[in-house]
PDB file of C-alpha atoms in Angstrom:
ATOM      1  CA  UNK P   1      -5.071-170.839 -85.077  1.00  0.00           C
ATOM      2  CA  UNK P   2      -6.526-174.266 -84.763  1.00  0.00           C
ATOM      3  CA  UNK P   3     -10.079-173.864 -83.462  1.00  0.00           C
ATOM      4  CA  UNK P   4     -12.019-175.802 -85.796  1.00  0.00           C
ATOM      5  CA  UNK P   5     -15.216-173.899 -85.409  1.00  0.00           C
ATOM      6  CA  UNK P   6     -13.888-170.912 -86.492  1.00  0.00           C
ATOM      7  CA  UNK P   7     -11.524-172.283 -89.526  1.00  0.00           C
ATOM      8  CA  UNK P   8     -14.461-173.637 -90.777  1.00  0.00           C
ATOM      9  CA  UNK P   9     -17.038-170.763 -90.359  1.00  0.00           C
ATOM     10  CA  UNK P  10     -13.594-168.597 -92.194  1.00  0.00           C
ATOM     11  CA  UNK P  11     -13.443-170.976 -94.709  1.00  0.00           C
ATOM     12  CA  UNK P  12     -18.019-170.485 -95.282  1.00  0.00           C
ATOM     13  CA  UNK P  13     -17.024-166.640 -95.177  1.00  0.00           C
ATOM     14  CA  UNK P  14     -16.347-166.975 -99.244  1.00  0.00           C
ATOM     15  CA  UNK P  15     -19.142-169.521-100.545  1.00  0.00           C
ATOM     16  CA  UNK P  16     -21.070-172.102 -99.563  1.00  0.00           C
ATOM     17  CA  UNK P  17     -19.035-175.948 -99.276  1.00  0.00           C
ATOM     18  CA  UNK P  18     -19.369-179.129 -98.193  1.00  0.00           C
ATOM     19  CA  UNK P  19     -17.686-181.462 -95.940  1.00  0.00           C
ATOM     20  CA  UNK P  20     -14.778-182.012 -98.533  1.00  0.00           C
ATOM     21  CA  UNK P  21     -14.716-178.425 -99.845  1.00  0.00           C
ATOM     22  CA  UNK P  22     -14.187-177.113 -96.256  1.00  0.00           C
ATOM     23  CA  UNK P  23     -11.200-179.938 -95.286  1.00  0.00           C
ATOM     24  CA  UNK P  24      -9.340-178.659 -98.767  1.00  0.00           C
ATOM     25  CA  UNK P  25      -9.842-175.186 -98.558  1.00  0.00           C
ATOM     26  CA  UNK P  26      -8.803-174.675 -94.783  1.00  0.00           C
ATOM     27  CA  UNK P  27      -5.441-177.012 -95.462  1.00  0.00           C
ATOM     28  CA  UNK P  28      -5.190-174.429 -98.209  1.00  0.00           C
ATOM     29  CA  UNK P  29      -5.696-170.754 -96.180  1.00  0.00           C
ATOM     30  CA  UNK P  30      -4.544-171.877 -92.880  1.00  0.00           C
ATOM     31  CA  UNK P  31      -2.187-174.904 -93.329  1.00  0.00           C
ATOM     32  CA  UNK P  32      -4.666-176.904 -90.904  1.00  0.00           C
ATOM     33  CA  UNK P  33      -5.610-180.317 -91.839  1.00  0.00           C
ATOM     34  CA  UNK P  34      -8.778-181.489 -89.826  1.00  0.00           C
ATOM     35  CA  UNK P  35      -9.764-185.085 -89.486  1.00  0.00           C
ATOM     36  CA  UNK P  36     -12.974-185.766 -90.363  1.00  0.00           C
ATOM     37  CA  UNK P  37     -14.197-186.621 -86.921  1.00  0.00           C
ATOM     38  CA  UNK P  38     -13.126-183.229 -85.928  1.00  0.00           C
ATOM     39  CA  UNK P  39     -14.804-181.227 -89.096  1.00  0.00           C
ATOM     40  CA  UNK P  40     -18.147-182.993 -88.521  1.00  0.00           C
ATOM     41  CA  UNK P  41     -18.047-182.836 -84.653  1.00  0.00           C
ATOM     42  CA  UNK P  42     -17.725-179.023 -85.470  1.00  0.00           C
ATOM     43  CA  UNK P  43     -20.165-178.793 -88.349  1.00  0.00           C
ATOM     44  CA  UNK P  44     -22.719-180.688 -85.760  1.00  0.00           C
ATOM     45  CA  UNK P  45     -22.156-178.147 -82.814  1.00  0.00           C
ATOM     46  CA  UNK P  46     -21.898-175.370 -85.598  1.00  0.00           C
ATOM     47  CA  UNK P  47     -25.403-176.217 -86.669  1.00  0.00           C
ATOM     48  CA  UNK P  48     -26.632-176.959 -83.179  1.00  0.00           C
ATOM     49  CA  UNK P  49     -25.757-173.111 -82.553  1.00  0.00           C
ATOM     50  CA  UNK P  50     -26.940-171.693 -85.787  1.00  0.00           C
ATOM     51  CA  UNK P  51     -24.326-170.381 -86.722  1.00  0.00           C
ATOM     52  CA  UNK P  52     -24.146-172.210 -90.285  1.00  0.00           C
ATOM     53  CA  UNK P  53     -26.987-174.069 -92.099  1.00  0.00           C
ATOM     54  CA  UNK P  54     -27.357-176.783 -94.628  1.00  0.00           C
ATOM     55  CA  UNK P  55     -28.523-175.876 -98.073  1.00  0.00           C
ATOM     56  CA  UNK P  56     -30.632-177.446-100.636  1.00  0.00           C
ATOM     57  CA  UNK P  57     -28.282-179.190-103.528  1.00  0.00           C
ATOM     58  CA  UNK P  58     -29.131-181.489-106.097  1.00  0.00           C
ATOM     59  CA  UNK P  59     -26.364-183.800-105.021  1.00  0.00           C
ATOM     60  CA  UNK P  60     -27.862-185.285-101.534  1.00  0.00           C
ATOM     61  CA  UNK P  61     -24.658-187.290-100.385  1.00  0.00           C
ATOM     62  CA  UNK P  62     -22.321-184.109-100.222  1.00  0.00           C
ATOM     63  CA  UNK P  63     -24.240-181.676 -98.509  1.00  0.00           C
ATOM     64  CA  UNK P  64     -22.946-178.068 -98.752  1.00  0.00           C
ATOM     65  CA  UNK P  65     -23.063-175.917 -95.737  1.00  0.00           C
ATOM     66  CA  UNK P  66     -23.741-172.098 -95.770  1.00  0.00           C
ATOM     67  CA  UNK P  67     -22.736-169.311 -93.233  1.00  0.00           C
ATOM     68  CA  UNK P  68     -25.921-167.795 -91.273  1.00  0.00           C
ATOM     69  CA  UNK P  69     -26.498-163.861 -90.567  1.00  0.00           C
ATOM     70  CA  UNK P  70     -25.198-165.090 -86.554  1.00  0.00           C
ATOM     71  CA  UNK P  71     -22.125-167.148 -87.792  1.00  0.00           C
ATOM     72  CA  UNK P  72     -21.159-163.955 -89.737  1.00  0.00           C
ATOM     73  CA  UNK P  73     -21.779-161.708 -86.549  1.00  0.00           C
ATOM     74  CA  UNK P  74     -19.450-164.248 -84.729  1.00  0.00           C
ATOM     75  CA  UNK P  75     -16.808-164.670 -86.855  1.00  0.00           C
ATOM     76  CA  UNK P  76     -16.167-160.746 -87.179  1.00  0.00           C
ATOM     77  CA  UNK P  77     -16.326-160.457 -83.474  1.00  0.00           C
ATOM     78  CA  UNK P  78     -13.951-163.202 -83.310  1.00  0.00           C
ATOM     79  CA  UNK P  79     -11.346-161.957 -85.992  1.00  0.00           C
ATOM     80  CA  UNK P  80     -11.819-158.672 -84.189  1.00  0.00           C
ATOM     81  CA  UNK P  81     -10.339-160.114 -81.348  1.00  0.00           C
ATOM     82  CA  UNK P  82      -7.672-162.000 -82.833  1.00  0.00           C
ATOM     83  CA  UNK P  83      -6.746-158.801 -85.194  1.00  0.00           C
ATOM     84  CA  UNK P  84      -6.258-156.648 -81.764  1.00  0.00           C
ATOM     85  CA  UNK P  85      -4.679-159.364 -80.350  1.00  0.00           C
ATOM     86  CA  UNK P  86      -2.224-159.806 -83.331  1.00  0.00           C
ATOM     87  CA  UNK P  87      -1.440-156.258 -83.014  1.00  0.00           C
ATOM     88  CA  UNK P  88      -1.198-155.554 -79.778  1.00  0.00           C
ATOM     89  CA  UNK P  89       1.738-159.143 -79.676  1.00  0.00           C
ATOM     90  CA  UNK P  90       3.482-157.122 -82.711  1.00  0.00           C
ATOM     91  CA  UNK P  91       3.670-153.862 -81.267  1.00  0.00           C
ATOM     92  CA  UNK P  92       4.968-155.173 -78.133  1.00  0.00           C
ATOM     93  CA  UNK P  93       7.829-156.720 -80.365  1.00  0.00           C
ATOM     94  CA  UNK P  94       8.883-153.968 -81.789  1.00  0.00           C
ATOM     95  CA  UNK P  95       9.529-152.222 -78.593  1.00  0.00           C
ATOM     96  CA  UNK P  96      10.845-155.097 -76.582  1.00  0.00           C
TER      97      UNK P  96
ATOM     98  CA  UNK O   1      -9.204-198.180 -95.438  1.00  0.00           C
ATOM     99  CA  UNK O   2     -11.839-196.408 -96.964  1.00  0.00           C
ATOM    100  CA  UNK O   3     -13.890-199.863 -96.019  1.00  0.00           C
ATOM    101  CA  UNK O   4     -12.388-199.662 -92.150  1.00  0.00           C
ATOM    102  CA  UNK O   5     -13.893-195.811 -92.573  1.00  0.00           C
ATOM    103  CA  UNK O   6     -17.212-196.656 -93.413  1.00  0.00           C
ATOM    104  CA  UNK O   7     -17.430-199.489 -90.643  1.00  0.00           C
ATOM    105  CA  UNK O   8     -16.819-196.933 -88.032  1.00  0.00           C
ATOM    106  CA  UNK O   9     -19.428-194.776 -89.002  1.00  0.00           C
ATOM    107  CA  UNK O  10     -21.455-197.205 -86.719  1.00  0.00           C
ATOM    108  CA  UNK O  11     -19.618-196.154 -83.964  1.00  0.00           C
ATOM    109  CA  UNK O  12     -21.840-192.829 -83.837  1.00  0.00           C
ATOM    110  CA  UNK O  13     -25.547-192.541 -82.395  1.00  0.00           C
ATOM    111  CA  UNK O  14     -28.223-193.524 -84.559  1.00  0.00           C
ATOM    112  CA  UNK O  15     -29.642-190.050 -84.448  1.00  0.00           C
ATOM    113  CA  UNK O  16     -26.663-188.472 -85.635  1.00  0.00           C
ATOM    114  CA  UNK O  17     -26.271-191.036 -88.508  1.00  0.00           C
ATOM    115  CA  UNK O  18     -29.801-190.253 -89.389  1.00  0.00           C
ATOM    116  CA  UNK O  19     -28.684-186.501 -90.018  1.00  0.00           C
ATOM    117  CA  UNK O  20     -25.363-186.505 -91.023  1.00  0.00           C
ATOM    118  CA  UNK O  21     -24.380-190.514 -92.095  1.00  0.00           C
ATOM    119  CA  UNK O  22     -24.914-189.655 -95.935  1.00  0.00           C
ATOM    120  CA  UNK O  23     -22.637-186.740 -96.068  1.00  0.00           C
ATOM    121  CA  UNK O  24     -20.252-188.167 -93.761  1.00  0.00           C
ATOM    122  CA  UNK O  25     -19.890-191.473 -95.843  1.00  0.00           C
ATOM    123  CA  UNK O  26     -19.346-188.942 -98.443  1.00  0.00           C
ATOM    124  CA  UNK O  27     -16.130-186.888 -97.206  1.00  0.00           C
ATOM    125  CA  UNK O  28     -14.708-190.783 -96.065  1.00  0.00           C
ATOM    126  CA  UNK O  29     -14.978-191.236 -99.770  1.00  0.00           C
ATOM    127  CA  UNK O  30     -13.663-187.779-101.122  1.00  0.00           C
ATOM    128  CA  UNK O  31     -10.592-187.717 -98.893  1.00  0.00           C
ATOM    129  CA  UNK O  32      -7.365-188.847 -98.357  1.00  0.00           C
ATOM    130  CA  UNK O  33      -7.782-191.230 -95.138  1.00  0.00           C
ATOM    131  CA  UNK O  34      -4.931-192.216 -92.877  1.00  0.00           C
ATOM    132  CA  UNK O  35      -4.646-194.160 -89.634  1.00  0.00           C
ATOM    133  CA  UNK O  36      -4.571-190.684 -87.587  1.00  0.00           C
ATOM    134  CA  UNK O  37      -8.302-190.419 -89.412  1.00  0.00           C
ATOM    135  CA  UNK O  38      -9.547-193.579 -88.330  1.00  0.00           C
ATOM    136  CA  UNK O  39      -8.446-192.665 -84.410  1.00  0.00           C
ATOM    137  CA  UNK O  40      -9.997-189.442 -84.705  1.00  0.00           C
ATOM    138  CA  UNK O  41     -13.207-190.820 -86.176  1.00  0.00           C
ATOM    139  CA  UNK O  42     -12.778-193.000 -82.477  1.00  0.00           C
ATOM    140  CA  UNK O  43     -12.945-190.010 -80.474  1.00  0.00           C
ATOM    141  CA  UNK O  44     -15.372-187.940 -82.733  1.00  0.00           C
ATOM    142  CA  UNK O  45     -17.958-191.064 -82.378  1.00  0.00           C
ATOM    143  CA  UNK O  46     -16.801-190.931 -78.171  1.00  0.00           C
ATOM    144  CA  UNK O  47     -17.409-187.107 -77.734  1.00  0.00           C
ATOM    145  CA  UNK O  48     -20.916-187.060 -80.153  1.00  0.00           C
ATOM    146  CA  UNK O  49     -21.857-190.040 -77.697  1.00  0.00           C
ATOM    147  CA  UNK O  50     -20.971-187.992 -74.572  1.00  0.00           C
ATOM    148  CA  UNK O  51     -22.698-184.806 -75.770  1.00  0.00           C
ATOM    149  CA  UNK O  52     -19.204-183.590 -75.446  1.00  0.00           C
ATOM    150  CA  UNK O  53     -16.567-181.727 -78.095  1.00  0.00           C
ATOM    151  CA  UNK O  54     -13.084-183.131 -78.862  1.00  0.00           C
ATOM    152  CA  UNK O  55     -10.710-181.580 -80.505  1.00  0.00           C
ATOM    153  CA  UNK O  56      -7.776-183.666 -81.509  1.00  0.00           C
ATOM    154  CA  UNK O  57      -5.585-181.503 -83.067  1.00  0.00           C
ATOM    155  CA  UNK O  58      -5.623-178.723 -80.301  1.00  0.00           C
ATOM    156  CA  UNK O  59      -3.192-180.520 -77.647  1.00  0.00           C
ATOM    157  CA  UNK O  60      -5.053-178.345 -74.581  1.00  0.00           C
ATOM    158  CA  UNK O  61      -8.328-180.090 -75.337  1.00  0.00           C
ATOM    159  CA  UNK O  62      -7.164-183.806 -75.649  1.00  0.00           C
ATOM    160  CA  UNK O  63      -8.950-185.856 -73.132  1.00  0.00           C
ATOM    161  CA  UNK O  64      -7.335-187.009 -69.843  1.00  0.00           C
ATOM    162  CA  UNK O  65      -7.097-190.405 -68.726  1.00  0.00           C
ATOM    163  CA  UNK O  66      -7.747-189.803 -64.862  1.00  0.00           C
ATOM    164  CA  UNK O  67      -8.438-193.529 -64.494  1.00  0.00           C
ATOM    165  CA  UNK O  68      -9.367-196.726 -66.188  1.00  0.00           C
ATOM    166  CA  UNK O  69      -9.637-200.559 -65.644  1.00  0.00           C
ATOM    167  CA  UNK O  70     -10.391-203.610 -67.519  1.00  0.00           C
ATOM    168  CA  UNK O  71     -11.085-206.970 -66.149  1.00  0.00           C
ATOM    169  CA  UNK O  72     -12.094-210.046 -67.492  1.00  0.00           C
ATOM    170  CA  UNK O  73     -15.454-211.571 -65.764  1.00  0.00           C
ATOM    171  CA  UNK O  74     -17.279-215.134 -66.067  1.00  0.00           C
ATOM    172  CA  UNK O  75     -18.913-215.158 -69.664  1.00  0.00           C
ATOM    173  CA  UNK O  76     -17.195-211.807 -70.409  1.00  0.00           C
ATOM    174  CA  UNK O  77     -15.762-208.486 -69.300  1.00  0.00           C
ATOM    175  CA  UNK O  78     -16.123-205.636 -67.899  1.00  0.00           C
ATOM    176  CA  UNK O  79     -14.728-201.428 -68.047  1.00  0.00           C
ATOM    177  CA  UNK O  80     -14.570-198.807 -65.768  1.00  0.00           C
ATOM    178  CA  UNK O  81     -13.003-195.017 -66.826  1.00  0.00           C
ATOM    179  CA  UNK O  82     -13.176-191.768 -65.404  1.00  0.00           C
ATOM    180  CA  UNK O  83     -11.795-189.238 -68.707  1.00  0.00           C
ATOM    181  CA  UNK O  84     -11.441-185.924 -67.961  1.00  0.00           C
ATOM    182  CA  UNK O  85     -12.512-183.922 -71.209  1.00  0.00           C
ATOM    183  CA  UNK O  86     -12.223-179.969 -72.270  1.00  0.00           C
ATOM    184  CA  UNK O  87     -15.234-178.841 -73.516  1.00  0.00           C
ATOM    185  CA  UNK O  88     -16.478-176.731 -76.467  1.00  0.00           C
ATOM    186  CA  UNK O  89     -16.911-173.142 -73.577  1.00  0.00           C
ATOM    187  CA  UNK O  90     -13.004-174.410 -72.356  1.00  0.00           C
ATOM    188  CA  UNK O  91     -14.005-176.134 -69.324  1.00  0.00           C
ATOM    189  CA  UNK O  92     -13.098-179.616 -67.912  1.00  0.00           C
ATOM    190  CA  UNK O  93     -15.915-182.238 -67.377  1.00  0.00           C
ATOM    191  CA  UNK O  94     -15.257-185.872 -65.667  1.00  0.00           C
ATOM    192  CA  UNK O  95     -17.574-188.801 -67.369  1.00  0.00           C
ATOM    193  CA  UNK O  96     -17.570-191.978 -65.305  1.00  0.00           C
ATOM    194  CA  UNK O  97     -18.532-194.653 -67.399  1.00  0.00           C
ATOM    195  CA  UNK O  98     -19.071-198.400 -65.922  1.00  0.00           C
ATOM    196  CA  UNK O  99     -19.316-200.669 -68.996  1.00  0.00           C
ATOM    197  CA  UNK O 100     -20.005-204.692 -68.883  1.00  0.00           C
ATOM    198  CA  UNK O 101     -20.564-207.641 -71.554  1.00  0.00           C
ATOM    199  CA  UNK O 102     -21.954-210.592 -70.905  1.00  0.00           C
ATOM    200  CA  UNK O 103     -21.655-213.428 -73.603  1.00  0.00           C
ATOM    201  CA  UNK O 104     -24.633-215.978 -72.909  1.00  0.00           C
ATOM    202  CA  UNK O 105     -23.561-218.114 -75.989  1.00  0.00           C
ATOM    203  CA  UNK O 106     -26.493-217.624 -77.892  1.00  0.00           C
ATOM    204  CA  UNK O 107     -27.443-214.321 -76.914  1.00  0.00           C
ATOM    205  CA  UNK O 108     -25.787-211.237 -75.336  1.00  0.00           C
ATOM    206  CA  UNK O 109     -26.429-208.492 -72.631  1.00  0.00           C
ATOM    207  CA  UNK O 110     -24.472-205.215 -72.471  1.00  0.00           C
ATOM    208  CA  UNK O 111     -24.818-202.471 -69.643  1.00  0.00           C
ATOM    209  CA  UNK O 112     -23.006-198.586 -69.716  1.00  0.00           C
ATOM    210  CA  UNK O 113     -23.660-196.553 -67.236  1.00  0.00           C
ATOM    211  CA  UNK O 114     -22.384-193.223 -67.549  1.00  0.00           C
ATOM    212  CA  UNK O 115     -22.251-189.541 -65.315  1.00  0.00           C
ATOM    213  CA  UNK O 116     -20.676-186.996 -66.208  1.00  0.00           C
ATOM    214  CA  UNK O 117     -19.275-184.458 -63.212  1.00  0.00           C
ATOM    215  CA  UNK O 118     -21.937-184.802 -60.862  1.00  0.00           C
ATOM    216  CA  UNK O 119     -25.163-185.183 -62.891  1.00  0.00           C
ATOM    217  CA  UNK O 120     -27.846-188.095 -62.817  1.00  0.00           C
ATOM    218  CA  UNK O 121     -26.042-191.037 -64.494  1.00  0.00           C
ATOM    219  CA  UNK O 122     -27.723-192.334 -68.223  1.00  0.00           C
ATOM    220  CA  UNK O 123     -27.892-196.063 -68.155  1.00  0.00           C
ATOM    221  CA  UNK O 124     -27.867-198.145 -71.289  1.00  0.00           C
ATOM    222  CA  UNK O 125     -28.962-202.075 -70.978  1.00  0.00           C
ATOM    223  CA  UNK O 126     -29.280-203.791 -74.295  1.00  0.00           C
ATOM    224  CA  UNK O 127     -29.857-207.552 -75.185  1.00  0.00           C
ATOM    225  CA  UNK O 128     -29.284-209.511 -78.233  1.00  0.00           C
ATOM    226  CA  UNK O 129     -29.973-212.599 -79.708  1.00  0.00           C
ATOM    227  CA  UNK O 130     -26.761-213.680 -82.085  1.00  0.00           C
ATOM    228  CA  UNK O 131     -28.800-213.754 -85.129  1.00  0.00           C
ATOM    229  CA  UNK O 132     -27.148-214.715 -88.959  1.00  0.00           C
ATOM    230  CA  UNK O 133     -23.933-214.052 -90.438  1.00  0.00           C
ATOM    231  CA  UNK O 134     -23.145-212.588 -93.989  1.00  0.00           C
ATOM    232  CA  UNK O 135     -19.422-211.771 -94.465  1.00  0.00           C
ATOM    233  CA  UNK O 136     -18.387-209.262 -91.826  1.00  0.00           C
ATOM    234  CA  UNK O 137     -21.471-208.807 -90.209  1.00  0.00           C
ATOM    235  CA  UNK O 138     -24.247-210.501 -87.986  1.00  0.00           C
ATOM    236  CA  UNK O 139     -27.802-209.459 -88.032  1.00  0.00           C
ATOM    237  CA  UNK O 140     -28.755-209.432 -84.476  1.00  0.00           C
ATOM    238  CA  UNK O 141     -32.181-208.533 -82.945  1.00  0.00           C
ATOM    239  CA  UNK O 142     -32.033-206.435 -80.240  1.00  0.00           C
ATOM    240  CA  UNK O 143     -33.548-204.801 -77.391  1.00  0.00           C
ATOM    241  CA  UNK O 144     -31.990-201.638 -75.963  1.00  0.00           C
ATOM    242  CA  UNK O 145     -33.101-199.971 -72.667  1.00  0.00           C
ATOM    243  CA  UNK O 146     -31.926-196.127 -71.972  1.00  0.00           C
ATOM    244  CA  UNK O 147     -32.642-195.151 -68.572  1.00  0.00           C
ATOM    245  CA  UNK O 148     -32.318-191.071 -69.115  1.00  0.00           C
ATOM    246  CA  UNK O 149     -30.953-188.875 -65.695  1.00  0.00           C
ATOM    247  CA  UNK O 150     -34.213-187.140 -66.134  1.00  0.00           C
ATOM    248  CA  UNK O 151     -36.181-190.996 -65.006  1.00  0.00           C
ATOM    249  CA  UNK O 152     -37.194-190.689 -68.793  1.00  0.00           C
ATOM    250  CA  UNK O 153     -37.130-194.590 -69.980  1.00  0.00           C
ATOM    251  CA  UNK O 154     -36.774-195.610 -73.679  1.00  0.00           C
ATOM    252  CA  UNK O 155     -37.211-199.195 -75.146  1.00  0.00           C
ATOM    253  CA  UNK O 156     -36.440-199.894 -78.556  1.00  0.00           C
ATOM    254  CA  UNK O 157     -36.000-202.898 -80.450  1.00  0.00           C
ATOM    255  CA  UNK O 158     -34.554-203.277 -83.599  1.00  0.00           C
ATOM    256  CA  UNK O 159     -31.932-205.297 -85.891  1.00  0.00           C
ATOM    257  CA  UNK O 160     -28.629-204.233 -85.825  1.00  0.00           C
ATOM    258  CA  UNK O 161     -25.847-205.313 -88.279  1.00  0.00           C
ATOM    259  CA  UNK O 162     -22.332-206.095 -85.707  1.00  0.00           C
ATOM    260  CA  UNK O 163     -19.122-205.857 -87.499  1.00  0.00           C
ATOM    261  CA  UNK O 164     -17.219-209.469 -86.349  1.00  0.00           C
ATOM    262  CA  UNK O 165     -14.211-207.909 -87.161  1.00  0.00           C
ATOM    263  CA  UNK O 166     -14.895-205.120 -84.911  1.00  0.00           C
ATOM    264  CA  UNK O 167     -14.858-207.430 -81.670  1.00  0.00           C
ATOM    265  CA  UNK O 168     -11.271-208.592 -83.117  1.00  0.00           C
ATOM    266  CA  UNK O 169     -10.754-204.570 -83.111  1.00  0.00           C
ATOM    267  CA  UNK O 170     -11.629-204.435 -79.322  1.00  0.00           C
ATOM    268  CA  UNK O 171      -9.554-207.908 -77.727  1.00  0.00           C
ATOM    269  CA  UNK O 172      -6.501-206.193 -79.490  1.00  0.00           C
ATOM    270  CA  UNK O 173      -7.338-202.872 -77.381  1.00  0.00           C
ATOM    271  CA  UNK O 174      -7.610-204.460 -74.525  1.00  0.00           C
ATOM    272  CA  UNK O 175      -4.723-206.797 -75.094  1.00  0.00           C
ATOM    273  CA  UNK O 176      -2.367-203.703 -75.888  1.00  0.00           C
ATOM    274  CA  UNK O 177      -3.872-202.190 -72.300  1.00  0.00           C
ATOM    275  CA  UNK O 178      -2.990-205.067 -70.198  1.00  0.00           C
ATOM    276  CA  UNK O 179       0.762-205.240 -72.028  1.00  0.00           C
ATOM    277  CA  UNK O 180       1.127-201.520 -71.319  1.00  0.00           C
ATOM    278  CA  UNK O 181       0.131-202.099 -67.717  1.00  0.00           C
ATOM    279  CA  UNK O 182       3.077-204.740 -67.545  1.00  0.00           C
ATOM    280  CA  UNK O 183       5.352-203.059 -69.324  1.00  0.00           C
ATOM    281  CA  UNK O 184       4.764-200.400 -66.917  1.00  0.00           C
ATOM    282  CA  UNK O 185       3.551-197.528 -69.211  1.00  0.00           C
ATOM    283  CA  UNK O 186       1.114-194.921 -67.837  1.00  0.00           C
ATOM    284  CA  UNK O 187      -2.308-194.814 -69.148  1.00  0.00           C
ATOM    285  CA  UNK O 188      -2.031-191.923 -71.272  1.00  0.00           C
ATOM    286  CA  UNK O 189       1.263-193.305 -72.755  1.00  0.00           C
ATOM    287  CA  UNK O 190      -0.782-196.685 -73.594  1.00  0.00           C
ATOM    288  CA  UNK O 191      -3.642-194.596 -75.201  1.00  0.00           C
ATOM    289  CA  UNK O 192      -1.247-192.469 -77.335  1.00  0.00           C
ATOM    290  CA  UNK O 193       0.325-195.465 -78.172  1.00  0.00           C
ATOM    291  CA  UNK O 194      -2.803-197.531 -78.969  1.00  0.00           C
ATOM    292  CA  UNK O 195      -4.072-193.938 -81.284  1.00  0.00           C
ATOM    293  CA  UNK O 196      -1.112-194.262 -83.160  1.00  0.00           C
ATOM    294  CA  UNK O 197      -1.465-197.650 -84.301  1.00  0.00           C
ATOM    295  CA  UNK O 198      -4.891-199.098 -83.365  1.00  0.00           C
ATOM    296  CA  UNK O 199      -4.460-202.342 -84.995  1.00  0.00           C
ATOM    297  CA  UNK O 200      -7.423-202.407 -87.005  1.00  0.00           C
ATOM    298  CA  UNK O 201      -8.394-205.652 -88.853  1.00  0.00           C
ATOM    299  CA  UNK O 202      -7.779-204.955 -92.763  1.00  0.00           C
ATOM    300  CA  UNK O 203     -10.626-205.346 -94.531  1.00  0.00           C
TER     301      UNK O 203
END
């Protein structure tokens, strides 16, 4: 998996984190290591979509990011997907 | 490289530097940068520019040279491309983008004009007047022109800081173009090549 939008709305599924937060915690969960064109091309379309928000934080240079009520709905729909899809590949495997 | 970082933060709209230049400027100084960064900090500014979504590390959605020339022109030179990009819904779009510079010795003109698939072209004419240099940078006043597809017209005028070092940046990218042309490369061979080591002045 190497969408960006959606490793990044995963890794907002724990806690709220900003731009760094997000680059270390996704090369942590899914061995993915975004470039930081790439995570703030997807925060900005992210945002744009509202499916994640900016939060107030006393620190105004490293702004966190928080998961919205919509970017939850999405996420589950998408790991839905990819969970019937993962099992659906397996079971195939087993009886090929 | 950190410094090299920062500088290319310029490469993005204003508007989006307005919103997001802070915290950006902030995860170029929290991470680890490498030259892989720096080129996908290139296409990041690119896509935000185009209103498009690049994703460099998924292979299906790297953009797609379809075309591109550079010539040299009295006083300067000039650019054409047509790119063929994936976007963020998974489907291709064409931008055509005409780009020309005109050096007038003590001042400057610069036209893009851009379409992308068959929508109204946006045209950008800006002029400057080469204003004082402080280490890296010039302070040049400048009018800019943006010609929206909607007829929408929209003069501003401000100062803007150039980076010298970034017009060293662009001769060596068009120099390593015309050497791939003669060495006979295609064009996407001479842009993965140019990605992978841009050349960029050290700072």
């Amino acid at each position: 998996m190497s969408d960006p939008t959606l490793l990044i709305l995963a890794s907002l599924a724990d806690g709220d984190k900003h731009g760094y937060a997000m680059l270390e915690d996704i090369q942590r969960f899914a061995s993915v290591r975004l470039g930081p064109g790439t995570l703030y091309g997807a925060i900005t379309r992210l945002e744009q979509r509202g499916w994640i928000r900016a939060v107030r934080w006393a620190d105004d240079r490293r702004q966190p990011y928080a998961l919205t009520a919509e970017g939850r709905r999405h996420l589950q729909a998408q790991l839905s997907e990819l969970d019937q899809l993962v099992k659906a590949g397996l079971r195939r495997l087993r009886h090929a | 490289m950190k410094r090299i970082a920062r500088s290319l933060i310029r490469l993005y709209p204003r508007q989006w530097r307005v919103r997001y230049g802070r915290e950006f400027a902030a995860l170029l100084e929290d991470a680890e940068l490498t030259w892989r960064d720096l080129a996908d900090m290139i296409a990041g500014a690119l896509c935000i520019r185009q209103g498009e979504y690049y994703v460099m590390d998924h292979p299906a959605a790297s953009p797609r040279i379809l075309d591109f020339k550079d010539r040299d022109i009295p006083h300067g030179f000039e650019m054409e491309s047509a790119i063929e990009y994936t976007r963020g819904d998974g489907q291709p779009a064409i931008v055509r983008q005409f780009y020309r510079e005109i050096d007038l010795g003590d001042s400057y003109v610069m036209i893009s004009h851009s379409a992308r698939d068959s929508e109204p072209a946006q045209t950008i004419v800006v002029s400057g007047v080469k204003g004082e240099v402080s280490g890296d940078f010039r302070s040049d006043p400048t009018e800019m022109l943006v010609l929206n597809p909607d007829g929408s017209v929209r003069h501003t005028q401000q100062t803007v800081n150039t980076w010298l070092k970034g017009e060293v940046f662009r001769e060596k990218a068009r120099a390593s173009y015309h050497s791939g042309l003669e060495a006979g490369l295609s064009l996407d061979q001479i842009f993965k090549k140019w990605t992978q080591n841009p050349g960029l002045p050290a700072s």
